[in-house]
Coordinates of C-alpha atoms in Angstrom, one line a residue:
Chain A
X940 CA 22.7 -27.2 26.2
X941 CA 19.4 -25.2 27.9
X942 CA 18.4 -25.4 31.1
X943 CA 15.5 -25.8 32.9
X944 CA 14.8 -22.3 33.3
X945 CA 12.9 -22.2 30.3
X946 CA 10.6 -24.5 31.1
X947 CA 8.2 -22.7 28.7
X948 CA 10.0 -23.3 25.8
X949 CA 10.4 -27.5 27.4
X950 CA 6.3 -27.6 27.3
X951 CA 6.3 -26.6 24.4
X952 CA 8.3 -29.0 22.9
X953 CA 6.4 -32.0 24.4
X954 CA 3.5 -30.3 23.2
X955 CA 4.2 -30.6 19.7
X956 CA 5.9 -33.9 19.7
X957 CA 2.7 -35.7 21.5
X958 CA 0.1 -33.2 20.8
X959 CA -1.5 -30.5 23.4
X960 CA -3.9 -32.3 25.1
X961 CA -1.0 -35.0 25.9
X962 CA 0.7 -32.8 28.4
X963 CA -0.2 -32.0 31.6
X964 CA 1.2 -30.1 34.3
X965 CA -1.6 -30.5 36.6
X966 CA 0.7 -33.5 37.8
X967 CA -0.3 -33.5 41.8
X968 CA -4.1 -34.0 40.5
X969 CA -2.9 -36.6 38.1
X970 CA -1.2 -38.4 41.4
X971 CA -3.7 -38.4 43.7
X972 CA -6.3 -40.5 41.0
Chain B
X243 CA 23.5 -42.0 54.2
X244 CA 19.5 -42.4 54.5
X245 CA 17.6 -40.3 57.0
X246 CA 16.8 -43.7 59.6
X247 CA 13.9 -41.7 61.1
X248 CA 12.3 -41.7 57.7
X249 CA 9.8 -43.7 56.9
X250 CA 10.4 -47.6 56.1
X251 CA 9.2 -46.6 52.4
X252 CA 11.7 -43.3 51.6
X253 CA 14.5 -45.8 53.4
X254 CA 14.2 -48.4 50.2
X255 CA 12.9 -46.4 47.5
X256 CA 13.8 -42.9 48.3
X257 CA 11.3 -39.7 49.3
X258 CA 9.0 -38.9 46.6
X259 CA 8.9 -35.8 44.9
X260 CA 6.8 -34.0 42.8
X261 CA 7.3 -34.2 38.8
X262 CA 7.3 -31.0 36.7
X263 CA 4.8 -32.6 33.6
X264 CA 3.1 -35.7 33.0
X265 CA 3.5 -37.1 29.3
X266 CA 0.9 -39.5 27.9
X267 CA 2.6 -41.2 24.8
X268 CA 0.9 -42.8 22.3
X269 CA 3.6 -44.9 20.2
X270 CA 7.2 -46.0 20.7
X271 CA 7.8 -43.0 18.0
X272 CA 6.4 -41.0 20.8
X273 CA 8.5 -41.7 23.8
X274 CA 11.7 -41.6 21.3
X275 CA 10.6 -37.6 20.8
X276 CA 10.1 -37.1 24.6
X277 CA 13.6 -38.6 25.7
X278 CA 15.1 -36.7 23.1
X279 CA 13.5 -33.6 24.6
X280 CA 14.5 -34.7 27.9
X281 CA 17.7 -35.0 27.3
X282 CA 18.2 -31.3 25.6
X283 CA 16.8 -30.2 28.5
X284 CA 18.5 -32.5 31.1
X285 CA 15.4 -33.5 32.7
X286 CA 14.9 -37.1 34.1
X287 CA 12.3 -39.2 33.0
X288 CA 10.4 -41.6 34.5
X289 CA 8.3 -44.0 32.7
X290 CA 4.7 -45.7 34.3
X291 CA 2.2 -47.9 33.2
X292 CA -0.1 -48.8 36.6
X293 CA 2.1 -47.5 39.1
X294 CA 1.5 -51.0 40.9
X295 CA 5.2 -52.2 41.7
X296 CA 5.9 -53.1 44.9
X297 CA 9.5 -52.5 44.9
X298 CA 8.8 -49.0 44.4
X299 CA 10.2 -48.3 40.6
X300 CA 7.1 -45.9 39.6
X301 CA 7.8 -43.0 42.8
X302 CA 9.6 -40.3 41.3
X303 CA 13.2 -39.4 43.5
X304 CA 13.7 -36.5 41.6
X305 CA 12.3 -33.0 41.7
X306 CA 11.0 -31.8 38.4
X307 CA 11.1 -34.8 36.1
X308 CA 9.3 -36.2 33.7
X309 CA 7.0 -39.2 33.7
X310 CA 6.1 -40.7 30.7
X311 CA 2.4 -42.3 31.6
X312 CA 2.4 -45.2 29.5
X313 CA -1.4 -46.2 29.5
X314 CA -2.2 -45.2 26.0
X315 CA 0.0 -48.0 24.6
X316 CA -2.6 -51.0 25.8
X317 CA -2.8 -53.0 22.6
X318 CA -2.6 -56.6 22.8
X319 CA -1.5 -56.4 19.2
X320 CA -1.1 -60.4 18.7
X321 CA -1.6 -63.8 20.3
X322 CA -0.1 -66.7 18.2
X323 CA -1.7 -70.1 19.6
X324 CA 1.4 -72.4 18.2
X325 CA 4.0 -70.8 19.8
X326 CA 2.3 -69.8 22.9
X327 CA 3.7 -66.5 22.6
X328 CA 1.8 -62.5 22.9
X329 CA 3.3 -59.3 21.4
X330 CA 2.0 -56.5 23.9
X331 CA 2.3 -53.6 24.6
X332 CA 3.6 -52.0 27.9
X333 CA -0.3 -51.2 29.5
X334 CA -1.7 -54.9 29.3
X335 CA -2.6 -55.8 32.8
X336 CA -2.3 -59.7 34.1
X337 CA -5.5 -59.7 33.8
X338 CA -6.6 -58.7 30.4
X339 CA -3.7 -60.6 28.8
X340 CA -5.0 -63.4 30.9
X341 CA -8.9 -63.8 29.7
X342 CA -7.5 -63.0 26.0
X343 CA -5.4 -65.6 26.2
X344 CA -8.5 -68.0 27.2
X345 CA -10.4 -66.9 24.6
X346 CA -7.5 -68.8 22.8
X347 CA -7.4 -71.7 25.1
X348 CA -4.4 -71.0 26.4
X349 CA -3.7 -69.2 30.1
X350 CA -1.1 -66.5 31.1
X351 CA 1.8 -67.4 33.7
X352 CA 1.4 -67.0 37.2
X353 CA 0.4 -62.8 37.4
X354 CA 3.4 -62.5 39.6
X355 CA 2.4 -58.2 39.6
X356 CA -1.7 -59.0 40.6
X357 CA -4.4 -58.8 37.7
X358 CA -4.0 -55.1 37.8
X359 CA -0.4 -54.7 37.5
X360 CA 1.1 -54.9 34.1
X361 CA 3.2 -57.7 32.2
X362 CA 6.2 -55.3 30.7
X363 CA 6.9 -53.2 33.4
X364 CA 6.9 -56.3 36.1
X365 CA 9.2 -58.6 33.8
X366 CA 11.4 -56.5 32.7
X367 CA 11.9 -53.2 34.9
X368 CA 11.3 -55.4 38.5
X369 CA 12.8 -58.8 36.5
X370 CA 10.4 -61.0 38.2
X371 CA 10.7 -64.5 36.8
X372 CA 7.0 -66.5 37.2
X373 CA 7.5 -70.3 38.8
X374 CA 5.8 -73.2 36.9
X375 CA 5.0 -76.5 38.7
X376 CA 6.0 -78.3 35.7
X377 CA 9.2 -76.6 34.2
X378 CA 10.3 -74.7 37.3
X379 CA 11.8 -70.9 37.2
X380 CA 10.5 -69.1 33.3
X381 CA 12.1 -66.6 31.2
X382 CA 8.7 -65.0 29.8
X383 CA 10.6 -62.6 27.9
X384 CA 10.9 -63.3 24.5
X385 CA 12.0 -60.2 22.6
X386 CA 11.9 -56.3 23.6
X387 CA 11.5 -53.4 21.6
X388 CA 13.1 -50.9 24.1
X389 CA 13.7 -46.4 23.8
X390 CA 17.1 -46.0 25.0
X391 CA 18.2 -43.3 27.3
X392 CA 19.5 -41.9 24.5
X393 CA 16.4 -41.8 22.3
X394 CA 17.1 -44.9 20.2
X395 CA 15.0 -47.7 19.4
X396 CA 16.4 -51.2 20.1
X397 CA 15.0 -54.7 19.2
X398 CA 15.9 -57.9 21.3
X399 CA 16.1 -61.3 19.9
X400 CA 14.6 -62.4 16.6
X401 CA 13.0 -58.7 16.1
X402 CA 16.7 -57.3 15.6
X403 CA 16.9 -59.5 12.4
X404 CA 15.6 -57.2 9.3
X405 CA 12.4 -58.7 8.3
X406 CA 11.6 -60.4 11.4
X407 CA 8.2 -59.8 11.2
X408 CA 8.2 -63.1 8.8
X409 CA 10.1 -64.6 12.1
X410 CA 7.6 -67.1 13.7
X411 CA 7.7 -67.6 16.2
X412 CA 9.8 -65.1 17.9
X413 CA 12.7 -66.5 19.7
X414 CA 14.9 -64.8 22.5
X415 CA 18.5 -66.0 21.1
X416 CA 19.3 -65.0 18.0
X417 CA 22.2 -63.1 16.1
X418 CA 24.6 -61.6 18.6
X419 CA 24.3 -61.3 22.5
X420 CA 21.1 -62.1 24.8
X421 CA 20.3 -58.0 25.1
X422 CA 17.8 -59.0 27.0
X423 CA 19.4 -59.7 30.3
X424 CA 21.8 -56.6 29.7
X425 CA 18.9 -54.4 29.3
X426 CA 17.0 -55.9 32.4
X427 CA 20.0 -55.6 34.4
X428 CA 20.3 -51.6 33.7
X429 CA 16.5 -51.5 34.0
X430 CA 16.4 -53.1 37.7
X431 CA 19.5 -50.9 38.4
X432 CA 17.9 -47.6 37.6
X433 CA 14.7 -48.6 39.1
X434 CA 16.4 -49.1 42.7

């Protein structure tokens, strides 16, 4: 089972399963709109 | 115990904290991928449509999760006038379900989560139940496609029966046990 601590590798998962632009880690931007 | 100095808000829902990513799914095949991932990588997830509900089921409690933004699946996908029944998905508001459902002269149920709010996440995850002056207390769940914690894709009702797209209309109790209510009941729990 991984961790969290490669978080890279986590993006990048949910970057291919919903596409790039789908993924955003900008998230305290996202919550204050 | 909770902290009793905290504010009214963290004492019922919990504090906030701040999620690690923001997932915007398109499709039920979608969110199956994501809670897959989030399960190899033990990360909670936290799906939200409007982020509206009162009771406080859209605040994320845990540091680093991941919430599944739900507001690309907004297709009122059918409205069938005979049985006064909708297929939706999870980011129809009140609102827009309600003056779609004019333009077939029929009207929503009282928009128990505000115009804004949405339909899916108020019935099911908050399991508020709409009054009706003329038949009392309603059950406007009808049938629920629903990703599992575990990734899976389950169908309530008629919808679990192969072929039930020839099903009309759709109808809450069919083959086996009422789902439904099980599923609302872990829903509401893991909401609180």
């Amino acid at each position: 089972m991984k961790s969290f601590l490669s978080l890279e590798d986590f993006l990048s998962e949910l970057r291919e399963a919903v596409g790039e632009e789908f993924v955003s880690t900008a998230v305290e931007d996202l919550l204050l709109t | 115990m909770r902290d009793a100095s905290a504010p009214l808000s963290e004492r019922f829902f919990g504090r906030p904290a701040v999620p690690r990513v923001v997932v915007f799914t398109g499709s039920a095949e979608e969110v199956q991928r994501v809670v897959r991932i989030a399960n190899k990588y033990r990360t909670p997830v936290l799906p939200v449509c409007f982020g509206t509900n009162m009771a406080g089921i859209t605040v994320p409690t845990v540091e680093g999760m991941v919430i599944v933004d739900l507001k690309r699946l907004n297709r009122i996908i059918e409205i069938d006038e005979e049985s006064m029944t909708a297929t939706i998905e999870p980011a129809v508001s009140f609102g827009r379900l309600d003056a779609e459902a004019r333009r077939h002269g029929l009207k929503t149920v009282c928009k128990v989560g505000g115009y804004t709010g949405g339909l899916v996440g108020n019935f099911v995850t908050a399991n508020m139940r709409p009054y009706n002056a003329r038949y009392g207390w309603t059950d406007p769940v009808v049938s629920l496609e629903v990703v599992l914690p575990n990734g899976e894709l389950l169908r309530t009702g008629s919808q679990a029966v192969p072929g039930f797209e020839k099903l009309n209309p759709y109808v809450r109790l069919c083959f086996g046990p009422d789902l439904s209510d099980c599923l609302e009941e872990v829903l509401v729990r893991s909401g609180s």
